Amino acid sequence: FIIKTPKDASGQSLAMLRREYELSIGRQHPNVVNVFTFEESTVVGPGIVMEYVDGRTLTDFLAENPSQAMRRRVFEQLLQAVAYIHRSGIVHNDIKPENILITRADNDVRLIDFGLADDDAHYLARTLGCTPAYASPELLEQAKDIDARSDIYSLGVVMQEIFGNRHKRIAGRCLAKREKRYANAEQLLAAFRHRNRPAILLLSVRLTFTQ
C-alpha cells in the first residue's frame, strides 16, 4: 500500500484529495490503480490508502525501446482504462506519462492520479493544476464545460510520444478542435484497433492465395 497525502496544508488541497477519493473509490479495472480507503489520521496525516504499483512511468518504459507490438499493447490498455472512467462519467484531466505506470512484472498499465479528475456534470472551480504540454486548449482556458474530449486531446499527445508519426491520422483527430475529436476513449480505441487490423487481414489473404 501507499498513502497519498494533500500537496500542502491548505483546505483546498485537502478538499481536492477527498474529491479524488470520492471519484476513485469503487472503480475496479485492471488498468486503473486501486483505491481502498480514506484515513483521517495516519503517521503522515490524512490521506488516501491505495495500491502500491511496482512499475515505472511511461517515459521510462519508452526509454527501454519496446517493440511496436508492446507499444500497441500498452496503448490499448491505456485506452481501455480511460474508456472505463469515461463510461462512468469521469474526466481524468491530467493524462500524461508520469500518471501512466507500467508494471515491471507484466508490463501492464496502471492509470494513476485522479487529483484533477471530475465528472462531466460538476466541474469544480479550482486553480489550474494540469500539465500544460498535455492539456487540451479548453482545459488551459479553464472552461466550465470540460468533457471526455479533453482527455482525448491528452491521449493524442501521449500517442505521438509512443508511436511518433506511425498513427498520424488518428493522433491528428485527437488534437483537432474539440468538435472534431473522438467523443470518448471508446471511440478512439475502436479506431486504433481498426487501424491495426488491415495488415493482419491482408497477410491472411496472401497466405491463402499462395497455397
GROMACS .gro file of C-alpha atoms in nm:
model
  211
    1PHE     CA    1   0.000   0.000   0.000
    2ILE     CA    2   0.094   0.365  -0.034
    3ILE     CA    3  -0.067   0.672   0.125
    4LYS     CA    4  -0.134   0.980  -0.087
    5THR     CA    5  -0.144   1.299   0.120
    6PRO     CA    6  -0.250   1.656   0.032
    7LYS     CA    7   0.001   1.861  -0.167
    8ASP     CA    8   0.011   2.117   0.114
    9ALA     CA    9  -0.169   2.206   0.437
   10SER     CA   10  -0.437   2.421   0.272
   11GLY     CA   11  -0.804   2.343   0.295
   12GLN     CA   12  -0.827   2.340  -0.085
   13SER     CA   13  -0.564   2.065  -0.115
   14LEU     CA   14  -0.743   1.853   0.145
   15ALA     CA   15  -1.077   1.907  -0.033
   16MET     CA   16  -0.923   1.801  -0.366
   17LEU     CA   17  -0.778   1.489  -0.203
   18ARG     CA   18  -1.118   1.399  -0.061
   19ARG     CA   19  -1.274   1.461  -0.403
   20GLU     CA   20  -1.014   1.232  -0.563
   21TYR     CA   21  -1.106   0.960  -0.315
   22GLU     CA   22  -1.478   1.000  -0.384
   23LEU     CA   23  -1.422   0.969  -0.758
   24SER     CA   24  -1.179   0.677  -0.727
   25ILE     CA   25  -1.342   0.454  -0.466
   26GLY     CA   26  -1.537   0.167  -0.615
   27ARG     CA   27  -1.365   0.193  -0.952
   28GLN     CA   28  -1.237  -0.153  -1.037
   29HIS     CA   29  -1.047  -0.205  -1.359
   30PRO     CA   30  -0.724  -0.399  -1.418
   31ASN     CA   31  -0.558  -0.092  -1.567
   32VAL     CA   32  -0.670   0.164  -1.307
   33VAL     CA   33  -0.493   0.191  -0.971
   34ASN     CA   34  -0.697   0.051  -0.681
   35VAL     CA   35  -0.809   0.287  -0.404
   36PHE     CA   36  -0.905   0.134  -0.069
   37THR     CA   37  -0.991   0.392   0.196
   38PHE     CA   38  -0.951   0.749   0.318
   39GLU     CA   39  -0.784   0.778   0.658
   40GLU     CA   40  -0.820   1.096   0.860
   41SER     CA   41  -0.513   1.026   1.070
   42THR     CA   42  -0.200   0.836   0.966
   43VAL     CA   43   0.167   0.880   1.052
   44VAL     CA   44   0.182   1.129   0.764
   45GLY     CA   45  -0.155   1.293   0.824
   46PRO     CA   46  -0.482   1.249   0.631
   47GLY     CA   47  -0.452   1.050   0.310
   48ILE     CA   48  -0.582   0.801   0.057
   49VAL     CA   49  -0.468   0.442   0.105
   50MET     CA   50  -0.415   0.288  -0.237
   51GLU     CA   51  -0.246   0.007  -0.423
   52TYR     CA   52   0.133   0.015  -0.447
   53VAL     CA   53   0.242  -0.032  -0.808
   54ASP     CA   54   0.588  -0.176  -0.868
   55GLY     CA   55   0.644  -0.011  -1.202
   56ARG     CA   56   0.795   0.272  -1.397
   57THR     CA   57   0.647   0.567  -1.581
   58LEU     CA   58   0.558   0.553  -1.948
   59THR     CA   59   0.859   0.773  -2.021
   60ASP     CA   60   1.097   0.525  -1.856
   61PHE     CA   61   0.922   0.236  -2.032
   62LEU     CA   62   0.972   0.401  -2.372
   63ALA     CA   63   1.340   0.460  -2.290
   64GLU     CA   64   1.377   0.080  -2.291
   65ASN     CA   65   1.290   0.084  -2.664
   66PRO     CA   66   0.999  -0.164  -2.650
   67SER     CA   67   0.876  -0.333  -2.968
   68GLN     CA   68   0.589  -0.188  -3.170
   69ALA     CA   69   0.373  -0.479  -3.058
   70MET     CA   70   0.442  -0.398  -2.693
   71ARG     CA   71   0.373  -0.028  -2.755
   72ARG     CA   72   0.037  -0.116  -2.912
   73ARG     CA   73  -0.048  -0.342  -2.619
   74VAL     CA   74   0.032  -0.070  -2.365
   75PHE     CA   75  -0.162   0.196  -2.556
   76GLU     CA   76  -0.465  -0.032  -2.587
   77GLN     CA   77  -0.460  -0.094  -2.212
   78LEU     CA   78  -0.438   0.280  -2.151
   79LEU     CA   79  -0.737   0.340  -2.378
   80GLN     CA   80  -0.931   0.065  -2.202
   81ALA     CA   81  -0.862   0.233  -1.867
   82VAL     CA   82  -0.970   0.575  -1.990
   83ALA     CA   83  -1.275   0.429  -2.167
   84TYR     CA   84  -1.377   0.273  -1.837
   85ILE     CA   85  -1.367   0.603  -1.648
   86HIS     CA   86  -1.539   0.783  -1.936
   87ARG     CA   87  -1.827   0.535  -1.920
   88SER     CA   88  -1.855   0.630  -1.553
   89GLY     CA   89  -1.885   0.998  -1.647
   90ILE     CA   90  -1.536   1.080  -1.519
   91VAL     CA   91  -1.282   1.302  -1.694
   92HIS     CA   92  -0.923   1.246  -1.577
   93ASN     CA   93  -0.790   1.591  -1.675
   94ASP     CA   94  -0.423   1.503  -1.626
   95ILE     CA   95  -0.330   1.219  -1.861
   96LYS     CA   96   0.047   1.230  -1.910
   97PRO     CA   97   0.339   0.982  -1.899
   98GLU     CA   98   0.402   1.043  -1.527
   99ASN     CA   99   0.048   0.927  -1.450
  100ILE     CA  100   0.076   0.614  -1.663
  101LEU     CA  101   0.267   0.341  -1.482
  102ILE     CA  102   0.385   0.019  -1.648
  103THR     CA  103   0.432  -0.273  -1.409
  104ARG     CA  104   0.775  -0.434  -1.403
  105ALA     CA  105   0.642  -0.789  -1.375
  106ASP     CA  106   0.395  -0.795  -1.665
  107ASN     CA  107   0.426  -0.462  -1.849
  108ASP     CA  108   0.064  -0.385  -1.765
  109VAL     CA  109  -0.075  -0.031  -1.744
  110ARG     CA  110  -0.196   0.136  -1.426
  111LEU     CA  111  -0.355   0.478  -1.470
  112ILE     CA  112  -0.297   0.682  -1.155
  113ASP     CA  113  -0.358   1.026  -1.000
  114PHE     CA  114  -0.719   1.135  -1.018
  115GLY     CA  115  -0.638   1.455  -0.831
  116LEU     CA  116  -0.775   1.673  -1.109
  117ALA     CA  117  -1.049   1.435  -1.221
  118ASP     CA  118  -1.411   1.530  -1.215
  119ASP     CA  119  -1.747   1.426  -1.354
  120ASP     CA  120  -1.893   1.591  -1.662
  121ALA     CA  121  -2.183   1.742  -1.470
  122HIS     CA  122  -1.986   1.918  -1.198
  123TYR     CA  123  -1.653   2.079  -1.290
  124LEU     CA  124  -1.507   2.222  -0.970
  125ALA     CA  125  -1.381   2.580  -0.956
  126ARG     CA  126  -1.011   2.549  -0.882
  127THR     CA  127  -0.672   2.682  -0.979
  128LEU     CA  128  -0.515   2.527  -1.287
  129GLY     CA  129  -0.313   2.224  -1.184
  130CYS     CA  130  -0.281   2.022  -1.504
  131THR     CA  131   0.036   1.981  -1.712
  132PRO     CA  132   0.019   2.238  -1.997
  133ALA     CA  133   0.208   2.024  -2.252
  134TYR     CA  134  -0.065   1.758  -2.234
  135ALA     CA  135  -0.368   1.972  -2.154
  136SER     CA  136  -0.642   2.049  -2.403
  137PRO     CA  137  -0.696   2.413  -2.507
  138GLU     CA  138  -1.028   2.421  -2.322
  139LEU     CA  139  -0.867   2.292  -2.003
  140LEU     CA  140  -0.596   2.558  -2.025
  141GLU     CA  141  -0.868   2.818  -2.065
  142GLN     CA  142  -1.040   2.672  -1.755
  143ALA     CA  143  -1.367   2.634  -1.940
  144LYS     CA  144  -1.667   2.522  -1.737
  145ASP     CA  145  -1.788   2.262  -1.987
  146ILE     CA  146  -1.494   2.019  -1.983
  147ASP     CA  147  -1.588   1.673  -2.110
  148ALA     CA  148  -1.424   1.347  -2.221
  149ARG     CA  149  -1.286   1.511  -2.534
  150SER     CA  150  -1.036   1.695  -2.316
  151ASP     CA  151  -0.879   1.358  -2.225
  152ILE     CA  152  -0.881   1.264  -2.595
  153TYR     CA  153  -0.654   1.560  -2.666
  154SER     CA  154  -0.412   1.444  -2.395
  155LEU     CA  155  -0.420   1.090  -2.535
  156GLY     CA  156  -0.327   1.231  -2.875
  157VAL     CA  157  -0.013   1.389  -2.730
  158VAL     CA  158   0.075   1.065  -2.549
  159MET     CA  159   0.009   0.867  -2.867
  160GLN     CA  160   0.265   1.075  -3.056
  161GLU     CA  161   0.523   1.006  -2.787
  162ILE     CA  162   0.459   0.632  -2.805
  163PHE     CA  163   0.439   0.591  -3.184
  164GLY     CA  164   0.587   0.903  -3.341
  165ASN     CA  165   0.415   0.957  -3.679
  166ARG     CA  166   0.302   0.594  -3.712
  167HIS     CA  167  -0.063   0.678  -3.640
  168LYS     CA  168  -0.060   1.035  -3.762
  169ARG     CA  169  -0.423   1.044  -3.880
  170ILE     CA  170  -0.567   0.915  -3.553
  171ALA     CA  171  -0.344   1.140  -3.341
  172GLY     CA  172  -0.435   1.434  -3.564
  173ARG     CA  173  -0.805   1.384  -3.496
  174CYS     CA  174  -0.733   1.366  -3.122
  175LEU     CA  175  -0.556   1.702  -3.140
  176ALA     CA  176  -0.815   1.870  -3.360
  177LYS     CA  177  -1.071   2.125  -3.248
  178ARG     CA  178  -1.294   1.983  -2.979
  179GLU     CA  179  -1.598   1.927  -3.201
  180LYS     CA  180  -1.389   1.719  -3.444
  181ARG     CA  181  -1.224   1.489  -3.188
  182TYR     CA  182  -1.333   1.141  -3.091
  183ALA     CA  183  -1.617   1.173  -2.840
  184ASN     CA  184  -1.451   0.946  -2.584
  185ALA     CA  185  -1.177   0.687  -2.538
  186GLU     CA  186  -1.404   0.402  -2.650
  187GLN     CA  187  -1.434   0.560  -2.995
  188LEU     CA  188  -1.059   0.618  -3.007
  189LEU     CA  189  -0.994   0.256  -2.906
  190ALA     CA  190  -1.222   0.130  -3.186
  191ALA     CA  191  -1.040   0.348  -3.441
  192PHE     CA  192  -0.699   0.234  -3.315
  193ARG     CA  193  -0.795  -0.134  -3.336
  194HIS     CA  194  -0.938  -0.086  -3.684
  195ARG     CA  195  -0.617   0.087  -3.794
  196ASN     CA  196  -0.412  -0.214  -3.683
  197ARG     CA  197  -0.645  -0.479  -3.830
  198PRO     CA  198  -0.599  -0.444  -4.211
  199ALA     CA  199  -0.237  -0.561  -4.214
  200ILE     CA  200  -0.335  -0.885  -4.039
  201LEU     CA  201  -0.623  -0.945  -4.281
  202LEU     CA  202  -0.403  -0.873  -4.581
  203LEU     CA  203  -0.143  -1.120  -4.459
  204SER     CA  204  -0.414  -1.384  -4.420
  205VAL     CA  205  -0.537  -1.325  -4.777
  206ARG     CA  206  -0.188  -1.350  -4.918
  207LEU     CA  207  -0.117  -1.676  -4.737
  208THR     CA  208  -0.444  -1.824  -4.864
  209PHE     CA  209  -0.370  -1.715  -5.219
  210THR     CA  210  -0.018  -1.865  -5.224
  211GLN     CA  211  -0.150  -2.200  -5.106
   0.00000   0.00000   0.00000
